[in-house]
Amino acid sequence: MPSLPRMFRAILARVNAWADLTAGQADGLTRQAASGNSAALQILMSEARQGNPYAQFSLGLLYDNGKGVPQDYGQAAQWFRKAAEQGNAAAQVRLGVCYAQGEGVPQDYGQAAQWFRKAAEQGFAPAQYNLGVAYAEGQGVPQDYGQAAQWYRKAAEQGDADAQA
């Protein structure tokens, strides 16, 4: 096995204890994998297969953007779903976007709104904004400007510039 950087050796030593991989470590591995580091990609894949939601979300991002792996919206949606089902708010939003845009899954505004709501109820500002848009446009939910304003306000109070506008 080629020599791995110290950070990767430390993470690889804990592969069997996937809960130890933090969001920050997954972000670091994601940046490395996106720039072509195959060792980082292998660690992320191993962690994701073992159920780590941060690694699953990270793999979804890599597949969604075609960084370090071939672009594959279907794979992206599958990894986002695995993390989303574990309550990862960022993955819930990304899965909602997949449904809204029909990328990797059939376009379904109702599913998009459901995933946005799950993350919005956790207080995640991007989801609150997206749910506000869904209500304003009547996409996946009945058009309701009052609901739209409530969700925009929640996101705006957290500093979301789009919601503030």
Coordinates of N, CA, C and O in Angstrom, one line a residue:
M1 N 0.9 -1.2 0.0 CA 0.0 0.0 0.0 C 0.9 1.2 0.0 O 1.8 1.3 0.8
P2 N 0.6 2.2 -0.9 CA 1.4 3.4 -0.9 C 1.3 4.2 0.4 O 0.3 4.0 1.1
S3 N 2.3 5.0 0.7 CA 2.3 5.7 1.9 C 1.2 6.8 1.9 O 1.0 7.5 0.9
L4 N 0.4 6.8 2.9 CA -0.7 7.8 3.0 C -0.3 9.0 3.9 O 0.4 8.8 4.9
P5 N -0.9 10.1 3.6 CA -0.6 11.3 4.5 C -1.1 10.9 5.9 O -2.1 10.1 6.1
R6 N -0.5 11.5 6.9 CA -0.9 11.2 8.3 C -2.4 11.3 8.6 O -2.9 10.4 9.3
M7 N -3.1 12.3 8.1 CA -4.5 12.5 8.3 C -5.2 11.2 7.8 O -6.1 10.7 8.5
F8 N -4.9 10.7 6.6 CA -5.6 9.6 6.1 C -5.3 8.3 6.8 O -6.1 7.5 7.0
R9 N -4.0 8.2 7.3 CA -3.7 7.0 8.1 C -4.5 7.0 9.3 O -5.0 5.9 9.7
A10 N -4.7 8.1 10.0 CA -5.4 8.2 11.2 C -6.9 7.8 11.0 O -7.5 7.1 11.8
I11 N -7.4 8.3 9.9 CA -8.8 8.1 9.6 C -9.0 6.6 9.2 O -9.9 5.9 9.6
L12 N -8.1 6.1 8.4 CA -8.1 4.7 7.9 C -8.1 3.8 9.1 O -8.8 2.7 9.1
A13 N -7.3 4.1 10.1 CA -7.3 3.3 11.3 C -8.6 3.2 12.0 O -8.8 2.2 12.8
R14 N -9.5 4.2 11.8 CA -10.8 4.2 12.5 C -11.9 3.8 11.5 O -13.1 4.0 11.9
V15 N -11.6 3.2 10.4 CA -12.7 2.9 9.4 C -13.8 2.1 10.0 O -14.9 2.2 9.7
N16 N -13.4 1.1 10.9 CA -14.4 0.3 11.5 C -15.3 1.0 12.5 O -16.3 0.4 13.0
A17 N -14.9 2.1 12.9 CA -15.6 2.9 13.9 C -16.2 4.2 13.2 O -15.7 5.3 13.5
W18 N -17.1 4.0 12.2 CA -17.5 5.1 11.3 C -18.0 6.3 12.1 O -17.9 7.4 11.6
A19 N -18.6 6.1 13.2 CA -19.2 7.3 13.9 C -18.1 8.3 14.3 O -18.4 9.4 14.6
D20 N -16.8 7.9 14.2 CA -15.8 8.8 14.6 C -15.5 9.8 13.4 O -14.8 10.8 13.7
L21 N -15.9 9.5 12.2 CA -15.6 10.4 11.1 C -16.6 11.6 11.3 O -17.8 11.5 11.2
T22 N -16.0 12.8 11.5 CA -16.8 14.0 11.7 C -17.1 14.7 10.4 O -16.5 14.4 9.4
A23 N -18.0 15.6 10.5 CA -18.3 16.4 9.3 C -17.1 17.1 8.8 O -16.9 17.2 7.6
G24 N -16.3 17.7 9.7 CA -15.0 18.4 9.2 C -14.1 17.4 8.6 O -13.5 17.8 7.5
Q25 N -13.9 16.2 9.1 CA -13.0 15.2 8.4 C -13.6 14.8 7.1 O -12.8 14.7 6.1
A26 N -14.9 14.7 7.0 CA -15.5 14.3 5.7 C -15.3 15.4 4.7 O -15.0 15.2 3.5
D27 N -15.4 16.7 5.1 CA -15.2 17.8 4.2 C -13.7 17.8 3.7 O -13.5 18.0 2.5
G28 N -12.8 17.5 4.6 CA -11.4 17.5 4.2 C -11.1 16.4 3.2 O -10.5 16.6 2.2
L29 N -11.7 15.2 3.5 CA -11.6 14.1 2.5 C -12.2 14.4 1.2 O -11.7 14.0 0.2
T30 N -13.4 15.1 1.3 CA -14.1 15.4 0.0 C -13.2 16.4 -0.8 O -13.1 16.2 -2.1
R31 N -12.6 17.4 -0.2 CA -11.7 18.3 -1.0 C -10.6 17.5 -1.6 O -10.3 17.7 -2.8
Q32 N -10.0 16.6 -0.9 CA -8.9 15.8 -1.4 C -9.4 14.9 -2.5 O -8.7 14.8 -3.6
A33 N -10.5 14.2 -2.3 CA -11.1 13.3 -3.4 C -11.4 14.1 -4.6 O -11.2 13.6 -5.7
A34 N -12.0 15.3 -4.5 CA -12.4 16.1 -5.6 C -11.2 16.5 -6.4 O -11.3 16.7 -7.7
S35 N -10.0 16.6 -5.8 CA -8.8 17.0 -6.5 C -8.0 15.7 -7.0 O -6.9 15.8 -7.5
G36 N -8.7 14.5 -6.9 CA -8.1 13.4 -7.5 C -7.4 12.4 -6.6 O -6.7 11.5 -7.0
N37 N -7.4 12.7 -5.3 CA -6.8 11.8 -4.3 C -7.6 10.5 -4.1 O -8.6 10.5 -3.5
S38 N -7.1 9.4 -4.7 CA -7.9 8.2 -4.7 C -8.0 7.6 -3.3 O -8.9 6.9 -3.0
A39 N -6.9 7.8 -2.5 CA -7.0 7.3 -1.1 C -8.1 7.9 -0.3 O -8.8 7.3 0.4
A40 N -8.2 9.2 -0.5 CA -9.3 9.9 0.2 C -10.7 9.4 -0.3 O -11.6 9.2 0.5
L41 N -10.8 9.2 -1.6 CA -12.1 8.7 -2.1 C -12.4 7.3 -1.6 O -13.5 7.1 -1.2
Q42 N -11.4 6.5 -1.4 CA -11.6 5.1 -0.9 C -12.1 5.2 0.5 O -12.9 4.4 1.0
I43 N -11.5 6.1 1.3 CA -11.9 6.2 2.7 C -13.3 6.7 2.8 O -14.1 6.1 3.6
L44 N -13.7 7.7 2.0 CA -15.1 8.2 2.0 C -16.0 7.1 1.6 O -17.1 6.9 2.2
M45 N -15.7 6.3 0.6 CA -16.5 5.2 0.1 C -16.7 4.2 1.2 O -17.8 3.7 1.5
S46 N -15.6 3.8 1.9 CA -15.7 2.8 2.9 C -16.6 3.3 4.1 O -17.5 2.6 4.6
E47 N -16.4 4.6 4.5 CA -17.2 5.2 5.6 C -18.7 5.3 5.2 O -19.5 5.0 6.0
A48 N -18.9 5.6 3.9 CA -20.3 5.8 3.4 C -21.0 4.4 3.4 O -22.1 4.3 3.9
R49 N -20.3 3.4 3.0 CA -20.9 2.1 2.9 C -21.2 1.5 4.3 O -22.1 0.8 4.5
Q50 N -20.4 2.0 5.3 CA -20.7 1.6 6.7 C -21.7 2.4 7.4 O -22.1 2.2 8.5
G51 N -22.3 3.4 6.7 CA -23.4 4.2 7.2 C -23.1 5.6 7.7 O -24.0 6.2 8.3
N52 N -21.9 6.1 7.5 CA -21.6 7.4 8.0 C -22.3 8.5 7.2 O -22.1 8.6 6.0
P53 N -23.3 9.2 7.8 CA -24.0 10.2 7.0 C -23.2 11.3 6.4 O -23.5 11.9 5.3
Y54 N -22.1 11.7 7.1 CA -21.3 12.8 6.5 C -20.5 12.3 5.3 O -20.4 13.0 4.3
A55 N -20.1 11.0 5.3 CA -19.4 10.5 4.1 C -20.4 10.2 3.0 O -20.1 10.5 1.8
Q56 N -21.6 9.8 3.3 CA -22.7 9.6 2.3 C -23.0 10.9 1.6 O -23.1 11.0 0.4
F57 N -23.2 12.0 2.4 CA -23.5 13.3 1.9 C -22.3 13.7 1.0 O -22.5 14.2 -0.1
S58 N -21.1 13.5 1.4 CA -19.9 13.9 0.7 C -19.8 13.2 -0.6 O -19.5 13.8 -1.7
L59 N -20.1 11.9 -0.6 CA -20.1 11.2 -1.9 C -21.2 11.7 -2.8 O -21.0 11.8 -4.1
G60 N -22.3 12.0 -2.3 CA -23.4 12.6 -3.1 C -22.9 13.9 -3.8 O -23.2 14.1 -5.0
L61 N -22.2 14.7 -3.1 CA -21.7 16.0 -3.6 C -20.7 15.7 -4.8 O -20.7 16.3 -5.8
L62 N -19.8 14.7 -4.5 CA -18.8 14.4 -5.5 C -19.5 13.9 -6.8 O -19.1 14.3 -7.9
Y63 N -20.4 13.0 -6.7 CA -21.1 12.5 -7.9 C -22.0 13.6 -8.5 O -22.1 13.6 -9.7
D64 N -22.6 14.4 -7.7 CA -23.4 15.5 -8.3 C -22.6 16.5 -9.1 O -23.0 16.9 -10.2
N65 N -21.4 16.7 -8.6 CA -20.5 17.7 -9.3 C -19.5 17.1 -10.3 O -18.8 17.8 -11.0
G66 N -19.4 15.7 -10.3 CA -18.5 15.1 -11.1 C -17.0 15.4 -10.8 O -16.2 15.6 -11.6
K67 N -16.8 15.5 -9.5 CA -15.4 15.8 -9.0 C -14.8 14.6 -8.3 O -15.4 14.0 -7.4
G68 N -13.7 14.1 -8.9 CA -13.1 12.9 -8.3 C -13.8 11.6 -8.8 O -13.2 10.5 -8.6
V69 N -15.0 11.7 -9.3 CA -15.7 10.5 -9.8 C -16.5 11.0 -11.1 O -16.7 12.3 -11.2
P70 N -16.9 10.1 -11.9 CA -17.7 10.6 -13.1 C -19.1 11.2 -12.5 O -19.6 10.7 -11.6
Q71 N -19.5 12.2 -13.2 CA -20.8 12.8 -12.8 C -21.9 11.8 -13.0 O -22.0 11.2 -14.1
D72 N -22.7 11.6 -11.9 CA -23.8 10.6 -12.0 C -24.9 11.1 -11.0 O -24.8 10.8 -9.8
Y73 N -25.9 11.7 -11.6 CA -27.0 12.2 -10.7 C -27.7 11.1 -10.0 O -28.2 11.3 -8.9
G74 N -27.8 9.9 -10.6 CA -28.5 8.8 -9.9 C -27.7 8.4 -8.7 O -28.3 8.2 -7.6
Q75 N -26.4 8.3 -8.8 CA -25.5 7.9 -7.6 C -25.6 9.0 -6.6 O -25.7 8.8 -5.4
A76 N -25.6 10.3 -7.0 CA -25.7 11.4 -6.1 C -27.0 11.3 -5.3 O -26.9 11.4 -4.1
A77 N -28.1 11.1 -6.0 CA -29.4 11.0 -5.3 C -29.4 9.9 -4.3 O -29.9 10.0 -3.2
Q78 N -28.8 8.7 -4.7 CA -28.8 7.6 -3.8 C -28.0 7.9 -2.5 O -28.5 7.5 -1.4
W79 N -26.9 8.5 -2.6 CA -26.1 8.8 -1.5 C -26.7 9.9 -0.6 O -26.7 9.9 0.6
F80 N -27.3 10.9 -1.3 CA -28.0 12.0 -0.5 C -29.2 11.3 0.3 O -29.4 11.7 1.4
R81 N -29.9 10.4 -0.4 CA -31.0 9.7 0.3 C -30.6 9.0 1.6 O -31.2 9.1 2.6
K82 N -29.4 8.3 1.5 CA -28.9 7.5 2.6 C -28.7 8.5 3.8 O -29.0 8.2 4.9
A83 N -28.0 9.6 3.5 CA -27.7 10.6 4.6 C -29.0 11.3 5.0 O -29.2 11.5 6.2
A84 N -29.9 11.6 4.1 CA -31.1 12.3 4.4 C -32.0 11.5 5.3 O -32.6 12.0 6.3
E85 N -32.0 10.2 5.1 CA -32.9 9.3 5.9 C -32.3 9.2 7.4 O -33.0 8.8 8.3
Q86 N -31.1 9.6 7.5 CA -30.5 9.6 8.9 C -30.6 11.0 9.5 O -30.1 11.2 10.6
G87 N -31.3 11.9 8.9 CA -31.6 13.2 9.4 C -30.6 14.3 9.1 O -30.6 15.4 9.6
N88 N -29.7 14.0 8.1 CA -28.7 15.0 7.7 C -29.4 16.1 6.9 O -29.9 15.9 5.8
A89 N -29.6 17.3 7.5 CA -30.4 18.4 6.9 C -29.8 18.8 5.5 O -30.6 19.1 4.6
A90 N -28.5 18.9 5.4 CA -27.9 19.3 4.1 C -28.3 18.3 3.0 O -28.6 18.7 1.9
A91 N -28.2 17.0 3.4 CA -28.6 16.0 2.4 C -30.1 16.0 2.1 O -30.4 15.7 0.9
Q92 N -30.9 16.3 3.1 CA -32.3 16.4 2.8 C -32.6 17.5 1.8 O -33.4 17.4 0.9
V93 N -31.9 18.7 1.9 CA -32.1 19.8 1.0 C -31.6 19.3 -0.4 O -32.3 19.5 -1.4
R94 N -30.4 18.7 -0.5 CA -29.9 18.3 -1.8 C -30.8 17.3 -2.4 O -31.0 17.3 -3.6
L95 N -31.3 16.3 -1.7 CA -32.2 15.4 -2.2 C -33.5 16.1 -2.7 O -34.0 15.7 -3.8
G96 N -34.0 17.1 -2.0 CA -35.1 17.8 -2.4 C -34.8 18.5 -3.7 O -35.7 18.6 -4.6
V97 N -33.6 19.1 -3.9 CA -33.2 19.7 -5.1 C -33.2 18.7 -6.3 O -33.7 19.0 -7.4
C98 N -32.7 17.5 -6.0 CA -32.7 16.4 -7.0 C -34.2 16.2 -7.5 O -34.4 16.1 -8.7
Y99 N -35.1 16.1 -6.6 CA -36.5 15.9 -7.0 C -37.1 17.1 -7.7 O -37.8 17.0 -8.7
A100 N -36.7 18.3 -7.3 CA -37.3 19.5 -7.9 C -36.8 19.6 -9.3 O -37.5 20.1 -10.2
Q101 N -35.5 19.2 -9.6 CA -34.9 19.3 -10.9 C -35.0 18.1 -11.7 O -34.6 18.1 -12.9
G102 N -35.4 17.0 -11.1 CA -35.5 15.7 -11.8 C -34.1 15.2 -12.2 O -33.9 14.6 -13.2
E103 N -33.1 15.4 -11.3 CA -31.8 14.9 -11.5 C -31.5 13.6 -10.7 O -31.5 13.7 -9.4
G104 N -31.4 12.5 -11.3 CA -31.2 11.2 -10.7 C -32.4 10.6 -10.1 O -32.4 9.4 -9.7
V105 N -33.5 11.3 -10.1 CA -34.8 10.8 -9.7 C -35.9 11.4 -10.6 O -35.6 12.5 -11.2
P106 N -37.0 10.8 -10.7 CA -38.1 11.5 -11.5 C -38.5 12.9 -10.8 O -38.5 13.0 -9.6
Q107 N -38.7 13.9 -11.6 CA -39.1 15.2 -11.1 C -40.4 15.0 -10.3 O -41.4 14.4 -10.8
D108 N -40.4 15.5 -9.1 CA -41.6 15.3 -8.2 C -41.5 16.5 -7.1 O -40.8 16.4 -6.2
Y109 N -42.3 17.5 -7.4 CA -42.2 18.7 -6.5 C -42.8 18.3 -5.1 O -42.4 18.9 -4.1
G110 N -43.7 17.4 -5.0 CA -44.2 16.9 -3.7 C -43.1 16.3 -2.9 O -43.0 16.7 -1.7
Q111 N -42.3 15.5 -3.5 CA -41.2 14.9 -2.8 C -40.2 15.9 -2.4 O -39.6 15.9 -1.3
A112 N -39.9 16.9 -3.3 CA -39.0 17.9 -3.0 C -39.4 18.7 -1.8 O -38.6 18.9 -0.9
A113 N -40.7 19.1 -1.8 CA -41.2 19.9 -0.6 C -41.1 19.1 0.7 O -40.8 19.6 1.7
Q114 N -41.4 17.8 0.6 CA -41.3 17.0 1.8 C -39.9 16.9 2.4 O -39.7 17.1 3.6
W115 N -38.9 16.8 1.5 CA -37.5 16.8 2.0 C -37.1 18.2 2.5 O -36.4 18.3 3.5
F116 N -37.5 19.2 1.8 CA -37.2 20.6 2.3 C -37.8 20.8 3.7 O -37.2 21.4 4.5
R117 N -39.0 20.3 3.9 CA -39.7 20.5 5.2 C -38.9 19.8 6.3 O -38.8 20.3 7.4
K118 N -38.5 18.6 6.0 CA -37.7 17.8 7.0 C -36.5 18.6 7.5 O -36.2 18.7 8.7
A119 N -35.8 19.2 6.6 CA -34.6 20.0 6.9 C -35.0 21.4 7.5 O -34.4 21.9 8.4
A120 N -36.1 22.0 7.0 CA -36.5 23.3 7.5 C -37.0 23.2 8.9 O -36.7 24.1 9.7
E121 N -37.6 22.1 9.3 CA -38.1 21.9 10.7 C -36.9 21.7 11.6 O -37.1 21.8 12.8
Q122 N -35.7 21.4 11.1 CA -34.5 21.3 11.9 C -33.9 22.7 12.1 O -32.8 22.8 12.7
G123 N -34.4 23.7 11.4 CA -33.9 25.0 11.5 C -32.8 25.3 10.5 O -32.1 26.3 10.6
F124 N -32.7 24.5 9.4 CA -31.7 24.7 8.4 C -32.2 25.8 7.4 O -33.2 25.6 6.7
A125 N -31.5 26.9 7.4 CA -32.0 28.1 6.6 C -32.2 27.8 5.1 O -33.2 28.3 4.6
P126 N -31.2 27.2 4.5 CA -31.5 26.9 3.0 C -32.7 26.1 2.8 O -33.4 26.4 1.8
A127 N -33.1 25.2 3.6 CA -34.3 24.5 3.5 C -35.5 25.3 3.7 O -36.5 25.2 3.0
Q128 N -35.4 26.2 4.7 CA -36.5 27.1 5.0 C -36.8 28.0 3.8 O -37.9 28.2 3.4
Y129 N -35.7 28.5 3.2 CA -35.9 29.4 2.0 C -36.5 28.5 0.9 O -37.5 29.0 0.2
N130 N -36.0 27.3 0.6 CA -36.6 26.5 -0.5 C -38.0 26.2 -0.2 O -38.8 26.1 -1.2
L131 N -38.4 25.9 1.0 CA -39.8 25.6 1.3 C -40.6 26.9 1.1 O -41.7 26.8 0.6
G132 N -40.1 28.0 1.4 CA -40.8 29.3 1.1 C -41.0 29.4 -0.4 O -42.1 29.8 -0.8
V133 N -40.0 29.1 -1.2 CA -40.2 29.2 -2.6 C -41.3 28.2 -3.1 O -42.1 28.5 -3.9
A134 N -41.3 27.0 -2.5 CA -42.3 26.0 -2.9 C -43.7 26.5 -2.6 O -44.6 26.4 -3.5
Y135 N -43.9 27.1 -1.4 CA -45.2 27.7 -1.1 C -45.5 28.9 -2.0 O -46.7 29.0 -2.5
A136 N -44.6 29.7 -2.3 CA -44.8 30.9 -3.2 C -45.2 30.5 -4.6 O -46.1 31.1 -5.2
E137 N -44.6 29.4 -5.1 CA -44.8 28.9 -6.4 C -45.9 27.9 -6.5 O -46.3 27.5 -7.6
G138 N -46.3 27.3 -5.4 CA -47.3 26.2 -5.4 C -46.7 25.0 -6.0 O -47.4 24.2 -6.7
Q139 N -45.4 24.7 -5.7 CA -44.8 23.5 -6.2 C -44.7 22.5 -5.2 O -43.8 22.6 -4.2
G140 N -45.5 21.4 -5.3 CA -45.5 20.3 -4.3 C -46.3 20.6 -3.1 O -46.5 19.7 -2.3
V141 N -46.7 21.8 -2.9 CA -47.6 22.2 -1.8 C -48.6 23.2 -2.4 O -48.3 23.8 -3.4
P142 N -49.8 23.4 -1.7 CA -50.7 24.4 -2.2 C -50.0 25.8 -2.1 O -49.3 26.1 -1.2
Q143 N -50.3 26.6 -3.1 CA -49.7 28.0 -3.1 C -50.3 28.7 -1.9 O -51.5 28.7 -1.7
D144 N -49.4 29.3 -1.1 CA -49.8 29.9 0.1 C -48.8 31.0 0.5 O -47.7 30.7 1.0
Y145 N -49.1 32.2 0.1 CA -48.1 33.3 0.4 C -47.8 33.5 1.8 O -46.7 33.9 2.2
G146 N -48.8 33.3 2.7 CA -48.6 33.4 4.1 C -47.5 32.4 4.6 O -46.6 32.8 5.4
Q147 N -47.7 31.2 4.2 CA -46.7 30.1 4.6 C -45.3 30.5 4.0 O -44.3 30.3 4.6
A148 N -45.3 30.9 2.7 CA -44.1 31.3 2.1 C -43.4 32.4 2.9 O -42.2 32.3 3.2
A149 N -44.1 33.4 3.3 CA -43.5 34.5 4.1 C -43.0 34.0 5.5 O -41.9 34.4 5.9
Q150 N -43.7 33.1 6.1 CA -43.2 32.5 7.4 C -41.9 31.8 7.2 O -41.0 32.0 8.0
W151 N -41.8 31.0 6.1 CA -40.5 30.2 5.9 C -39.4 31.2 5.5 O -38.3 31.0 5.9
Y152 N -39.7 32.2 4.7 CA -38.7 33.1 4.3 C -38.2 33.9 5.5 O -37.0 34.1 5.7
R153 N -39.1 34.3 6.4 CA -38.7 35.0 7.6 C -37.8 34.2 8.5 O -36.8 34.7 9.0
K154 N -38.1 32.9 8.7 CA -37.2 32.0 9.5 C -35.8 32.0 8.9 O -34.9 32.0 9.6
A155 N -35.7 31.8 7.6 CA -34.4 31.8 6.9 C -33.7 33.2 7.0 O -32.5 33.2 7.3
A156 N -34.5 34.2 6.8 CA -33.9 35.6 6.8 C -33.4 35.9 8.2 O -32.3 36.5 8.3
E157 N -34.1 35.5 9.2 CA -33.6 35.7 10.6 C -32.3 35.0 10.9 O -31.5 35.4 11.8
Q158 N -31.9 34.0 10.1 CA -30.6 33.3 10.2 C -29.6 33.9 9.3 O -28.5 33.4 9.2
G159 N -29.9 35.0 8.6 CA -29.0 35.6 7.7 C -29.0 35.2 6.3 O -28.1 35.5 5.5
D160 N -29.9 34.4 5.9 CA -30.0 33.9 4.5 C -30.3 35.1 3.6 O -31.4 35.7 3.7
A161 N -29.4 35.5 2.7 CA -29.5 36.7 1.9 C -30.7 36.6 0.9 O -31.4 37.6 0.7
D162 N -30.9 35.4 0.3 CA -32.0 35.3 -0.6 C -33.3 35.5 0.1 O -34.2 36.1 -0.4
A163 N -33.5 34.9 1.3 CA -34.7 35.1 2.0 C -34.9 36.5 2.5 O -36.0 37.0 2.5
Q164 N -33.8 37.2 2.8 CA -33.9 38.6 3.2 C -34.4 39.5 2.0 O -35.1 40.4 2.2
A165 N -34.0 39.1 0.8 CA -34.4 39.9 -0.3 C -35.9 39.6 -0.6 O -36.6 40.5 -1.1

